[in-house]
């Protein structure tokens, strides 16, 4: 019980009901003493108004059906009792004018006022958000449940609830545990995750402690990658603090924030929002200076953003063209290079100004060098296909463009091979270029693609062949290939495409089965 002013408060309490009774007894003592204080009237008036709200909050808390079962209730009552005890002690010091200095006491009273705000908020939160009903059993009791899965869910709910109540250090400890739980059993967390828990995590991204921000973004990164609560994350205001972490967070914080943006930017609406919140510049800076993982994540995020046509000019104004070309040349990971190529492909899809910018920055050379690798990818070929109509044949010849396309037809992925065939159609509009395509060895490789399972691949390959065979030298090349005639015949189905009809006209000796 509480003894007279200036004497120690001796408490030996075990149950949550005893803590409730203890707190209820402390409230009138704290109010009486606060009202006797003459100094610092403004501050004490505010403290008194908050003390007067505590009884109703305690009543609400104690009337909840889960009150006696919930470890959080006991901890909350302990926190309230501690604050009330501090109010009694500070009131005694003020009445006796026995304090170290006016400024120090003002600071102590402001801190007390803040603690009362926190106590009132947390008591209300336990009731209003349903946290009290979600966290019904302490760890030891839950662990003895005959249903292990239910016990795990109960423990996880309580852990998530702790992110919403208490002081920052308590939330920090809860974050530590949550990070470990996510590593061991992410599904258990996702199964009981609520929107209020997501909101609490987002709020922790703005904590003053860098360690708390780092751990909060680590959990958020896992949630973003799971794909289970993207809408909640964005609607709870995640993007601004996430972008600030990309700008100035710790190494781990920047990496996790960038990976989170990578996943979230897959949505066109979120990609637009990232641009609106000023996310382009810090992502570009990561591409310039970041470590390998962060660089790849930033490049992928910018690639996702570049898929939205209306923001491409914003990207260009921030210097994305030069940065992506530099990634093609010097990217640390192959993934970074691939994302850069995809970004350039998106940027050059329909904007002539961006096409000219890529060409003037040496983008064609960089894309072609990237294609020289052992497994050429579709994106680089697609970007080149977008650019060829904006450069002269002489430049393409000087870059050995057609021999490099032949390399893609031979060694690239199926998508890259299809894009290469499409690029041949686009660039081989003159007899000279068609002849060079034949000399580069494209004909046999295109004939082979006529055997592909994909209708679209066969179609574009037939289109390329039909274009090239208008040159007599290439027709002779087709006839020399043992597989050419059988493959061409197979295309002469009862409903041949226009390109197959063109091929038939070029080879009148091929029989028609229509």
CSV table of C-alpha atoms in Angstrom, one decimal:
chain,number,residue,atom,x,y,z
A,1,UNK,CA,0.0,0.0,0.0
A,2,UNK,CA,1.0,3.7,-0.3
A,3,UNK,CA,2.2,5.4,2.8
A,4,UNK,CA,2.5,9.0,3.7
A,5,UNK,CA,4.4,11.6,1.5
A,6,UNK,CA,8.1,11.1,1.4
A,7,UNK,CA,8.0,7.5,2.5
A,8,UNK,CA,8.8,4.6,0.3
A,9,UNK,CA,5.9,2.8,-1.4
A,10,UNK,CA,6.3,-0.9,-0.6
A,11,UNK,CA,4.4,-3.2,-3.0
A,12,UNK,CA,4.2,-6.9,-3.0
A,13,UNK,CA,1.7,-7.8,-5.7
A,14,UNK,CA,1.2,-10.9,-7.8
A,15,UNK,CA,-2.1,-10.9,-9.6
A,16,UNK,CA,-3.5,-8.5,-12.2
A,17,UNK,CA,-6.5,-7.8,-9.9
A,18,UNK,CA,-4.1,-6.8,-7.1
A,19,UNK,CA,-2.3,-4.4,-9.6
A,20,UNK,CA,-5.7,-2.9,-10.5
A,21,UNK,CA,-6.5,-2.3,-6.9
A,22,UNK,CA,-3.0,-0.8,-6.3
A,23,UNK,CA,-3.4,1.6,-9.2
A,24,UNK,CA,-6.9,2.6,-8.2
A,25,UNK,CA,-5.6,3.4,-4.7
A,26,UNK,CA,-2.7,5.5,-6.1
A,27,UNK,CA,-4.9,7.8,-8.2
A,28,UNK,CA,-6.6,9.8,-5.4
A,29,UNK,CA,-3.3,10.1,-3.6
A,30,UNK,CA,-1.6,11.4,-6.7
A,31,UNK,CA,-4.5,13.8,-7.4
A,32,UNK,CA,-4.5,15.2,-3.8
A,33,UNK,CA,-0.8,15.9,-3.8
A,34,UNK,CA,-0.9,17.4,-7.3
A,35,UNK,CA,-3.6,19.8,-6.3
A,36,UNK,CA,-1.6,21.0,-3.3
A,37,UNK,CA,1.4,22.1,-5.4
A,38,UNK,CA,1.7,25.9,-5.8
A,39,UNK,CA,4.7,26.0,-8.2
A,40,UNK,CA,4.6,25.3,-11.9
A,41,UNK,CA,0.8,25.9,-12.0
A,42,UNK,CA,0.4,25.4,-15.8
A,43,UNK,CA,2.2,22.1,-15.9
A,44,UNK,CA,0.5,20.7,-12.9
A,45,UNK,CA,-2.9,21.8,-14.2
A,46,UNK,CA,-2.3,19.7,-17.3
A,47,UNK,CA,-1.0,16.7,-15.2
A,48,UNK,CA,-4.1,16.9,-13.0
A,49,UNK,CA,-6.4,16.8,-16.1
A,50,UNK,CA,-4.6,13.6,-17.2
A,51,UNK,CA,-4.7,12.0,-13.8
A,52,UNK,CA,-8.4,12.6,-13.7
A,53,UNK,CA,-8.9,10.5,-16.8
A,54,UNK,CA,-7.1,7.4,-15.4
A,55,UNK,CA,-10.0,5.9,-13.3
A,56,UNK,CA,-12.3,5.7,-16.3
A,57,UNK,CA,-9.6,4.0,-18.4
A,58,UNK,CA,-8.9,1.5,-15.6
A,59,UNK,CA,-12.6,0.8,-15.3
A,60,UNK,CA,-12.8,0.1,-19.1
A,61,UNK,CA,-9.8,-2.1,-18.9
A,62,UNK,CA,-11.0,-4.2,-15.9
A,63,UNK,CA,-14.5,-4.7,-17.4
A,64,UNK,CA,-13.0,-6.5,-20.5
A,65,UNK,CA,-13.7,-10.2,-20.5
A,66,UNK,CA,-10.0,-11.0,-21.1
A,67,UNK,CA,-8.8,-8.7,-18.4
A,68,UNK,CA,-7.6,-11.3,-16.0
A,69,UNK,CA,-6.1,-13.6,-18.7
A,70,UNK,CA,-4.0,-11.1,-20.4
A,71,UNK,CA,-0.3,-10.5,-19.6
A,72,UNK,CA,-0.5,-7.1,-21.3
A,73,UNK,CA,-3.1,-5.9,-18.8
A,74,UNK,CA,-0.9,-6.7,-15.9
A,75,UNK,CA,2.1,-4.9,-17.6
A,76,UNK,CA,-0.1,-1.9,-18.4
A,77,UNK,CA,-1.3,-1.6,-14.8
A,78,UNK,CA,2.3,-1.9,-13.6
A,79,UNK,CA,3.3,1.0,-16.0
A,80,UNK,CA,0.3,3.1,-14.8
A,81,UNK,CA,1.2,2.5,-11.1
A,82,UNK,CA,4.8,3.5,-11.8
A,83,UNK,CA,3.8,6.7,-13.4
A,84,UNK,CA,1.4,7.5,-10.5
A,85,UNK,CA,4.1,6.9,-8.0
A,86,UNK,CA,6.4,9.2,-9.9
A,87,UNK,CA,3.6,11.9,-9.9
A,88,UNK,CA,3.4,11.6,-6.1
A,89,UNK,CA,7.1,11.9,-5.7
A,90,UNK,CA,7.4,14.9,-8.0
A,91,UNK,CA,4.5,16.6,-6.2
A,92,UNK,CA,6.3,16.1,-2.9
A,93,UNK,CA,9.5,17.6,-4.2
A,94,UNK,CA,7.6,20.6,-5.6
A,95,UNK,CA,5.8,21.3,-2.4
A,96,UNK,CA,9.0,21.1,-0.4
A,97,UNK,CA,10.8,23.1,-3.1
A,98,UNK,CA,13.4,20.4,-2.8
A,99,UNK,CA,14.6,19.9,-6.4
A,100,UNK,CA,17.9,20.5,-8.1
A,101,UNK,CA,16.8,23.4,-10.3
A,102,UNK,CA,13.8,25.0,-11.9
A,103,UNK,CA,14.7,23.9,-15.4
A,104,UNK,CA,15.4,20.3,-14.3
A,105,UNK,CA,12.0,20.1,-12.6
A,106,UNK,CA,10.2,21.6,-15.7
A,107,UNK,CA,11.8,18.8,-17.7
A,108,UNK,CA,10.8,16.2,-15.2
A,109,UNK,CA,7.2,17.4,-15.2
A,110,UNK,CA,7.1,17.4,-19.0
A,111,UNK,CA,8.4,13.9,-19.0
A,112,UNK,CA,5.7,12.9,-16.5
A,113,UNK,CA,3.0,14.5,-18.7
A,114,UNK,CA,4.3,12.4,-21.6
A,115,UNK,CA,4.2,9.2,-19.6
A,116,UNK,CA,0.6,9.9,-18.6
A,117,UNK,CA,-0.3,10.5,-22.3
A,118,UNK,CA,1.3,7.1,-23.1
A,119,UNK,CA,-0.5,5.3,-20.3
A,120,UNK,CA,-3.9,6.8,-21.3
A,121,UNK,CA,-3.2,6.0,-25.0
A,122,UNK,CA,-2.2,2.4,-24.3
A,123,UNK,CA,-5.1,1.7,-22.0
A,124,UNK,CA,-7.4,2.9,-24.7
A,125,UNK,CA,-5.6,1.0,-27.4
A,126,UNK,CA,-5.9,-2.3,-25.5
A,127,UNK,CA,-9.7,-1.8,-25.7
A,128,UNK,CA,-10.4,-0.1,-29.0
A,129,UNK,CA,-8.1,-2.0,-31.4
A,130,UNK,CA,-9.0,-5.5,-30.2
A,131,UNK,CA,-5.4,-6.1,-29.1
A,132,UNK,CA,-6.7,-7.2,-25.7
A,133,UNK,CA,-8.9,-9.9,-27.2
A,134,UNK,CA,-6.1,-11.1,-29.6
A,135,UNK,CA,-3.5,-11.6,-26.9
A,136,UNK,CA,-5.2,-13.8,-24.3
A,137,UNK,CA,-2.5,-16.0,-22.8
A,138,UNK,CA,1.0,-15.4,-21.6
A,139,UNK,CA,3.8,-17.5,-23.2
A,140,UNK,CA,4.1,-20.1,-20.5
A,141,UNK,CA,0.3,-20.9,-20.4
A,142,UNK,CA,0.0,-20.8,-24.2
A,143,UNK,CA,2.9,-23.2,-24.6
A,144,UNK,CA,1.1,-25.8,-22.5
A,145,UNK,CA,-2.0,-25.8,-24.8
A,146,UNK,CA,-3.0,-29.1,-26.4
A,147,UNK,CA,-3.1,-27.3,-29.7
A,148,UNK,CA,0.4,-26.2,-30.6
A,149,UNK,CA,-0.7,-24.2,-33.6
A,150,UNK,CA,-3.2,-22.2,-31.5
A,151,UNK,CA,-0.5,-21.6,-28.9
A,152,UNK,CA,1.9,-20.3,-31.6
A,153,UNK,CA,-0.8,-17.9,-32.9
A,154,UNK,CA,-1.6,-16.7,-29.4
A,155,UNK,CA,2.1,-16.0,-28.7
A,156,UNK,CA,2.5,-14.2,-32.0
A,157,UNK,CA,-0.6,-12.1,-31.4
A,158,UNK,CA,0.8,-11.0,-28.1
A,159,UNK,CA,4.1,-10.2,-29.6
A,160,UNK,CA,2.5,-8.1,-32.4
A,161,UNK,CA,0.4,-6.3,-29.8
A,162,UNK,CA,3.5,-5.3,-27.9
A,163,UNK,CA,4.5,-3.3,-31.0
A,164,UNK,CA,1.6,-1.0,-30.3
A,165,UNK,CA,1.8,-0.3,-26.6
A,166,UNK,CA,4.4,0.7,-24.1
A,167,UNK,CA,7.5,2.8,-24.3
A,168,UNK,CA,10.0,2.7,-27.2
A,169,UNK,CA,12.4,0.3,-25.5
A,170,UNK,CA,9.6,-2.2,-24.9
A,171,UNK,CA,8.7,-2.0,-28.6
A,172,UNK,CA,12.4,-2.5,-29.4
A,173,UNK,CA,12.5,-5.7,-27.4
A,174,UNK,CA,9.3,-6.9,-29.2
A,175,UNK,CA,11.0,-6.1,-32.5
A,176,UNK,CA,14.0,-8.2,-31.6
A,177,UNK,CA,11.8,-11.1,-30.9
A,178,UNK,CA,9.6,-10.5,-34.0
A,179,UNK,CA,12.7,-10.5,-36.3
A,180,UNK,CA,13.7,-13.9,-34.9
A,181,UNK,CA,10.1,-15.3,-35.2
A,182,UNK,CA,9.9,-14.1,-38.9
A,183,UNK,CA,13.2,-16.0,-39.6
A,184,UNK,CA,11.9,-19.2,-38.1
A,185,UNK,CA,8.2,-19.2,-39.0
A,186,UNK,CA,7.1,-16.3,-41.2
A,187,UNK,CA,3.7,-18.0,-42.0
A,188,UNK,CA,2.8,-17.9,-38.3
A,189,UNK,CA,3.2,-14.1,-38.2
A,190,UNK,CA,1.3,-13.6,-41.5
A,191,UNK,CA,-1.5,-15.8,-40.2
A,192,UNK,CA,-2.4,-13.4,-37.4
A,193,UNK,CA,-1.1,-10.1,-38.8
A,194,UNK,CA,-3.7,-7.3,-38.6
A,195,UNK,CA,-3.7,-3.8,-40.1
A,196,UNK,CA,-3.1,-2.2,-36.7
A,197,UNK,CA,0.2,-4.2,-36.4
A,198,UNK,CA,1.2,-3.0,-39.9
A,199,UNK,CA,0.5,0.6,-38.9
A,200,UNK,CA,2.6,0.1,-35.7
A,201,UNK,CA,5.5,-1.1,-37.7
A,202,UNK,CA,5.3,1.8,-40.2
A,203,UNK,CA,5.3,4.2,-37.2
A,204,UNK,CA,8.5,2.6,-35.9
A,205,UNK,CA,10.3,3.6,-39.2
A,206,UNK,CA,10.3,7.2,-37.9
A,207,UNK,CA,11.6,6.3,-34.4
A,208,UNK,CA,14.6,8.3,-33.2
A,209,UNK,CA,16.7,5.2,-32.7
A,210,UNK,CA,18.5,4.0,-35.9
A,211,UNK,CA,18.5,0.4,-34.5
A,212,UNK,CA,14.7,0.4,-34.1
A,213,UNK,CA,14.3,1.8,-37.6
A,214,UNK,CA,16.6,-0.9,-39.0
A,215,UNK,CA,14.8,-3.7,-37.3
A,216,UNK,CA,11.4,-2.4,-38.2
A,217,UNK,CA,12.3,-2.1,-41.9
A,218,UNK,CA,13.7,-5.7,-41.7
A,219,UNK,CA,10.3,-7.0,-40.7
A,220,UNK,CA,8.5,-4.7,-43.3
A,221,UNK,CA,10.8,-6.0,-46.0
A,222,UNK,CA,9.8,-9.6,-45.2
A,223,UNK,CA,6.1,-8.6,-45.3
A,224,UNK,CA,6.6,-6.8,-48.6
A,225,UNK,CA,8.3,-9.8,-50.1
A,226,UNK,CA,5.5,-12.1,-48.9
A,227,UNK,CA,3.1,-10.1,-51.0
A,228,UNK,CA,0.3,-10.6,-48.4
A,229,UNK,CA,-0.3,-7.1,-47.2
A,230,UNK,CA,1.0,-4.6,-49.8
A,231,UNK,CA,-2.2,-2.5,-49.7
A,232,UNK,CA,-2.0,-2.2,-46.0
A,233,UNK,CA,1.6,-1.1,-46.1
A,234,UNK,CA,1.0,1.5,-48.7
A,235,UNK,CA,-2.2,2.9,-47.2
A,236,UNK,CA,-0.6,3.2,-43.8
A,237,UNK,CA,1.9,5.7,-45.2
A,238,UNK,CA,4.9,3.4,-45.6
A,239,UNK,CA,6.4,5.0,-48.7
A,240,UNK,CA,7.7,8.4,-47.3
A,241,UNK,CA,9.7,6.9,-44.4
A,242,UNK,CA,10.8,4.1,-46.6
A,243,UNK,CA,12.2,6.5,-49.2
A,244,UNK,CA,13.9,8.5,-46.4
A,245,UNK,CA,15.6,5.3,-45.3
A,246,UNK,CA,16.9,4.7,-48.9
A,247,UNK,CA,18.3,8.3,-48.7
A,248,UNK,CA,20.0,8.2,-45.3
A,249,UNK,CA,19.5,4.9,-43.5
A,250,UNK,CA,22.2,2.6,-42.3
A,251,UNK,CA,23.6,0.1,-44.7
A,252,UNK,CA,21.2,-2.6,-43.7
A,253,UNK,CA,18.3,-0.1,-43.5
A,254,UNK,CA,18.9,1.2,-47.0
A,255,UNK,CA,19.2,-2.4,-48.4
A,256,UNK,CA,16.0,-3.5,-46.8
A,257,UNK,CA,14.1,-0.3,-47.7
A,258,UNK,CA,15.2,-0.6,-51.3
A,259,UNK,CA,14.2,-4.3,-51.5
A,260,UNK,CA,10.8,-3.3,-50.1
A,261,UNK,CA,10.3,-0.7,-52.7
A,262,UNK,CA,11.4,-3.2,-55.4
A,263,UNK,CA,8.5,-5.5,-54.4
A,264,UNK,CA,5.9,-2.8,-53.9
A,265,UNK,CA,6.8,-1.0,-57.2
A,266,UNK,CA,5.4,-4.0,-59.1
A,267,UNK,CA,2.0,-2.2,-58.7
A,268,UNK,CA,1.6,0.6,-61.2
A,269,UNK,CA,-0.3,2.7,-58.7
A,270,UNK,CA,2.5,2.3,-56.1
A,271,UNK,CA,5.1,3.0,-58.7
A,272,UNK,CA,3.4,6.4,-59.4
A,273,UNK,CA,3.2,7.1,-55.7
A,274,UNK,CA,7.0,6.4,-55.3
A,275,UNK,CA,7.6,9.0,-58.0
A,276,UNK,CA,5.2,11.4,-56.3
A,277,UNK,CA,7.0,11.1,-52.9
A,278,UNK,CA,10.4,11.9,-54.5
A,279,UNK,CA,11.7,8.4,-54.7
A,280,UNK,CA,13.5,8.5,-58.0
A,281,UNK,CA,16.6,10.5,-57.0
A,282,UNK,CA,17.6,8.3,-54.0
A,283,UNK,CA,17.0,5.2,-56.0
A,284,UNK,CA,19.3,6.5,-58.8
A,285,UNK,CA,21.9,7.4,-56.2
A,286,UNK,CA,21.8,3.8,-55.0
A,287,UNK,CA,22.4,2.6,-58.5
A,288,UNK,CA,25.5,4.9,-58.7
A,289,UNK,CA,27.0,4.1,-55.3
A,290,UNK,CA,25.2,1.2,-53.6
A,291,UNK,CA,26.5,-2.2,-52.8
A,292,UNK,CA,25.6,-5.1,-55.1
A,293,UNK,CA,22.3,-6.2,-53.5
A,294,UNK,CA,21.0,-2.6,-53.0
A,295,UNK,CA,22.1,-1.6,-56.5
A,296,UNK,CA,20.2,-4.6,-58.1
A,297,UNK,CA,17.1,-3.8,-56.0
A,298,UNK,CA,17.2,-0.1,-56.9
A,299,UNK,CA,17.7,-0.9,-60.6
A,300,UNK,CA,14.7,-3.3,-60.5
A,301,UNK,CA,12.6,-0.7,-58.8
A,302,UNK,CA,13.4,1.9,-61.4
A,303,UNK,CA,12.7,-0.7,-64.1
A,304,UNK,CA,9.3,-1.3,-62.6
A,305,UNK,CA,8.6,2.5,-62.5
A,306,UNK,CA,9.7,2.9,-66.1
A,307,UNK,CA,6.9,0.5,-67.1
A,308,UNK,CA,4.5,3.3,-66.3
A,309,UNK,CA,4.5,5.5,-69.5
A,310,UNK,CA,3.5,8.8,-67.8
A,311,UNK,CA,6.4,8.9,-65.4
A,312,UNK,CA,9.2,8.2,-67.9
A,313,UNK,CA,9.9,11.8,-68.5
A,314,UNK,CA,10.3,12.3,-64.7
A,315,UNK,CA,12.9,9.5,-64.8
A,316,UNK,CA,14.7,11.1,-67.7
A,317,UNK,CA,14.9,14.4,-65.9
A,318,UNK,CA,16.7,12.8,-63.0
A,319,UNK,CA,19.3,11.3,-65.3
A,320,UNK,CA,18.2,7.7,-65.5
A,321,UNK,CA,19.4,7.1,-69.0
A,322,UNK,CA,23.1,7.7,-68.2
A,323,UNK,CA,22.8,5.7,-65.0
A,324,UNK,CA,21.2,2.7,-66.7
A,325,UNK,CA,23.8,2.7,-69.4
A,326,UNK,CA,26.5,2.8,-66.8
A,327,UNK,CA,25.0,-0.1,-65.0
A,328,UNK,CA,25.1,-2.1,-68.3
A,329,UNK,CA,28.8,-1.4,-68.5
A,330,UNK,CA,29.8,-1.6,-64.8
A,331,UNK,CA,26.9,-3.2,-62.9
A,332,UNK,CA,28.2,-5.4,-60.0
A,333,UNK,CA,25.6,-8.2,-60.5
A,334,UNK,CA,24.3,-9.7,-63.8
A,335,UNK,CA,20.8,-8.9,-62.4
A,336,UNK,CA,21.6,-5.2,-62.2
A,337,UNK,CA,22.6,-5.3,-65.9
A,338,UNK,CA,19.4,-7.2,-66.8
A,339,UNK,CA,17.2,-4.7,-65.0
A,340,UNK,CA,19.1,-1.8,-66.6
A,341,UNK,CA,18.4,-3.3,-70.1
A,342,UNK,CA,14.7,-3.8,-69.2
A,343,UNK,CA,14.5,-0.2,-68.0
A,344,UNK,CA,16.1,1.1,-71.3
A,345,UNK,CA,13.6,-1.1,-73.2
A,346,UNK,CA,10.7,0.5,-71.4
A,347,UNK,CA,12.1,4.0,-71.8
A,348,UNK,CA,12.5,3.6,-75.5
A,349,UNK,CA,9.2,1.9,-76.2
A,350,UNK,CA,7.4,5.0,-77.6
A,351,UNK,CA,9.3,8.2,-76.7
A,352,UNK,CA,11.5,9.6,-79.5
A,353,UNK,CA,13.2,12.0,-77.2
A,354,UNK,CA,14.3,9.2,-74.9
A,355,UNK,CA,15.4,7.1,-77.9
A,356,UNK,CA,17.7,10.0,-78.9
A,357,UNK,CA,18.9,10.4,-75.4
A,358,UNK,CA,19.9,6.7,-75.2
A,359,UNK,CA,21.6,6.8,-78.5
A,360,UNK,CA,23.6,10.0,-77.7
A,361,UNK,CA,24.8,8.5,-74.4
A,362,UNK,CA,26.2,5.5,-76.2
A,363,UNK,CA,23.4,3.1,-75.3
A,364,UNK,CA,23.5,1.1,-78.5
A,365,UNK,CA,27.2,0.2,-78.0
A,366,UNK,CA,26.6,-0.8,-74.3
A,367,UNK,CA,23.5,-2.9,-75.2
A,368,UNK,CA,25.5,-4.7,-77.9
A,369,UNK,CA,28.4,-5.4,-75.6
A,370,UNK,CA,25.9,-6.8,-73.1
A,371,UNK,CA,24.6,-9.1,-75.8
A,372,UNK,CA,28.0,-10.6,-76.3
A,373,UNK,CA,27.6,-12.6,-73.1
A,374,UNK,CA,26.9,-16.4,-73.1
A,375,UNK,CA,23.1,-16.2,-72.7
A,376,UNK,CA,21.8,-13.0,-74.3
A,377,UNK,CA,18.5,-11.8,-72.8
A,378,UNK,CA,15.3,-10.5,-74.4
A,379,UNK,CA,15.4,-7.0,-72.8
A,380,UNK,CA,18.6,-5.9,-74.4
A,381,UNK,CA,17.4,-7.1,-77.8
A,382,UNK,CA,14.1,-5.4,-77.3
A,383,UNK,CA,15.8,-2.1,-76.4
A,384,UNK,CA,17.9,-2.3,-79.6
A,385,UNK,CA,14.8,-3.2,-81.7
A,386,UNK,CA,13.3,0.1,-80.4
A,387,UNK,CA,16.4,2.1,-81.3
A,388,UNK,CA,17.3,0.8,-84.8
A,389,UNK,CA,14.9,2.9,-86.7
A,390,UNK,CA,16.5,6.0,-85.2
A,391,UNK,CA,20.1,5.3,-86.4
A,392,UNK,CA,21.7,5.0,-89.7
A,393,UNK,CA,22.6,1.7,-91.4
A,394,UNK,CA,26.2,2.7,-91.4
A,395,UNK,CA,26.3,3.0,-87.7
A,396,UNK,CA,24.6,-0.4,-87.3
A,397,UNK,CA,27.2,-1.9,-89.7
A,398,UNK,CA,30.1,-0.4,-87.8
A,399,UNK,CA,28.8,-1.9,-84.6
A,400,UNK,CA,28.5,-5.4,-86.2
A,401,UNK,CA,24.8,-5.3,-85.4
A,402,UNK,CA,23.7,-8.2,-87.6
A,403,UNK,CA,26.5,-10.6,-86.5
A,404,UNK,CA,25.5,-9.9,-82.9
A,405,UNK,CA,21.9,-10.6,-83.7
A,406,UNK,CA,23.0,-13.9,-85.2
A,407,UNK,CA,24.7,-14.7,-81.9
A,408,UNK,CA,21.4,-14.0,-80.1
A,409,UNK,CA,19.6,-16.3,-82.5
A,410,UNK,CA,22.1,-19.0,-81.7
A,411,UNK,CA,22.6,-18.6,-78.0
A,412,UNK,CA,19.9,-16.4,-76.6
A,413,UNK,CA,16.8,-17.3,-74.6
A,414,UNK,CA,13.7,-18.0,-76.6
A,415,UNK,CA,12.3,-14.5,-75.9
A,416,UNK,CA,15.6,-13.0,-77.0
A,417,UNK,CA,15.6,-15.1,-80.2
A,418,UNK,CA,12.1,-13.9,-81.0
A,419,UNK,CA,13.1,-10.3,-80.3
A,420,UNK,CA,16.2,-10.7,-82.5
A,421,UNK,CA,14.0,-12.0,-85.4
A,422,UNK,CA,11.7,-9.0,-84.9
A,423,UNK,CA,14.7,-6.7,-85.0
A,424,UNK,CA,15.9,-8.2,-88.2
A,425,UNK,CA,12.5,-7.5,-89.8
A,426,UNK,CA,12.8,-3.9,-88.6
A,427,UNK,CA,16.4,-3.2,-89.7
A,428,UNK,CA,16.6,-5.2,-92.9
A,429,UNK,CA,14.6,-2.9,-95.2
A,430,UNK,CA,17.2,-2.5,-97.9
A,431,UNK,CA,18.8,-5.1,-100.2
A,432,UNK,CA,22.2,-4.3,-98.7
A,433,UNK,CA,21.1,-5.0,-95.1
A,434,UNK,CA,19.3,-8.2,-96.2
A,435,UNK,CA,22.4,-9.4,-97.9
A,436,UNK,CA,24.5,-8.6,-94.7
A,437,UNK,CA,22.0,-10.5,-92.6
A,438,UNK,CA,22.5,-13.6,-94.8
A,439,UNK,CA,26.3,-13.2,-94.7
A,440,UNK,CA,26.1,-13.0,-90.9
A,441,UNK,CA,24.5,-16.5,-90.8
A,442,UNK,CA,21.0,-15.4,-89.7
A,443,UNK,CA,19.2,-17.6,-92.3
A,444,UNK,CA,19.8,-21.1,-90.9
A,445,UNK,CA,19.1,-19.8,-87.4
A,446,UNK,CA,15.8,-18.3,-88.5
A,447,UNK,CA,14.9,-21.5,-90.3
A,448,UNK,CA,15.6,-23.5,-87.1
A,449,UNK,CA,13.2,-21.1,-85.2
A,450,UNK,CA,10.4,-22.2,-87.5
A,451,UNK,CA,10.4,-25.5,-85.5
A,452,UNK,CA,9.7,-23.6,-82.2
A,453,UNK,CA,6.6,-24.6,-80.2
A,454,UNK,CA,5.6,-21.0,-79.7
A,455,UNK,CA,3.2,-19.7,-82.5
A,456,UNK,CA,4.5,-16.2,-82.0
A,457,UNK,CA,8.1,-17.3,-82.4
A,458,UNK,CA,7.3,-19.2,-85.6
A,459,UNK,CA,5.3,-16.2,-86.9
A,460,UNK,CA,8.1,-13.6,-86.4
A,461,UNK,CA,10.7,-16.0,-87.8
A,462,UNK,CA,8.6,-16.6,-90.9
A,463,UNK,CA,8.3,-12.8,-91.2
A,464,UNK,CA,12.0,-12.4,-91.1
A,465,UNK,CA,12.7,-15.2,-93.6
A,466,UNK,CA,10.1,-13.8,-96.0
A,467,UNK,CA,11.8,-10.4,-95.9
A,468,UNK,CA,15.3,-11.8,-96.4
A,469,UNK,CA,14.5,-14.2,-99.3
A,470,UNK,CA,13.7,-11.2,-101.5
A,471,UNK,CA,17.5,-11.2,-102.2
A,472,UNK,CA,18.6,-14.0,-104.5
A,473,UNK,CA,21.7,-14.8,-102.5
A,474,UNK,CA,19.5,-15.5,-99.4
A,475,UNK,CA,17.2,-17.7,-101.4
A,476,UNK,CA,20.1,-19.9,-102.3
A,477,UNK,CA,21.1,-20.0,-98.6
A,478,UNK,CA,17.6,-21.2,-97.7
A,479,UNK,CA,17.7,-24.0,-100.3
A,480,UNK,CA,21.1,-25.1,-99.0
A,481,UNK,CA,19.6,-25.8,-95.6
A,482,UNK,CA,18.3,-29.4,-95.5
A,483,UNK,CA,15.6,-28.4,-92.9
A,484,UNK,CA,14.4,-25.3,-94.7
A,485,UNK,CA,11.9,-26.8,-97.1
A,486,UNK,CA,10.3,-29.2,-94.6
A,487,UNK,CA,10.0,-26.4,-92.0
A,488,UNK,CA,8.5,-24.1,-94.6
A,489,UNK,CA,6.1,-26.8,-95.8
A,490,UNK,CA,4.9,-27.3,-92.3
A,491,UNK,CA,3.9,-23.6,-92.2
A,492,UNK,CA,1.6,-24.0,-95.3
A,493,UNK,CA,-1.4,-25.0,-93.3
A,494,UNK,CA,-5.0,-24.5,-94.5
A,495,UNK,CA,-4.9,-21.0,-93.0
A,496,UNK,CA,-1.4,-19.8,-93.7
A,497,UNK,CA,-0.2,-16.4,-92.4
A,498,UNK,CA,0.5,-13.6,-94.8
A,499,UNK,CA,4.3,-14.2,-94.2
A,500,UNK,CA,4.0,-17.9,-95.1
A,501,UNK,CA,2.2,-16.9,-98.3
A,502,UNK,CA,5.1,-14.6,-99.1
A,503,UNK,CA,7.6,-17.4,-98.6
A,504,UNK,CA,5.5,-19.7,-100.8
A,505,UNK,CA,5.6,-17.1,-103.6
A,506,UNK,CA,9.4,-16.9,-103.2
A,507,UNK,CA,9.7,-20.7,-103.6
A,508,UNK,CA,7.2,-21.7,-106.3
A,509,UNK,CA,8.7,-25.3,-106.2
A,510,UNK,CA,7.3,-25.9,-102.7
A,511,UNK,CA,4.1,-28.0,-102.9
A,512,UNK,CA,0.9,-26.6,-101.6
A,513,UNK,CA,-1.4,-28.8,-99.4
A,514,UNK,CA,-4.2,-26.4,-99.2
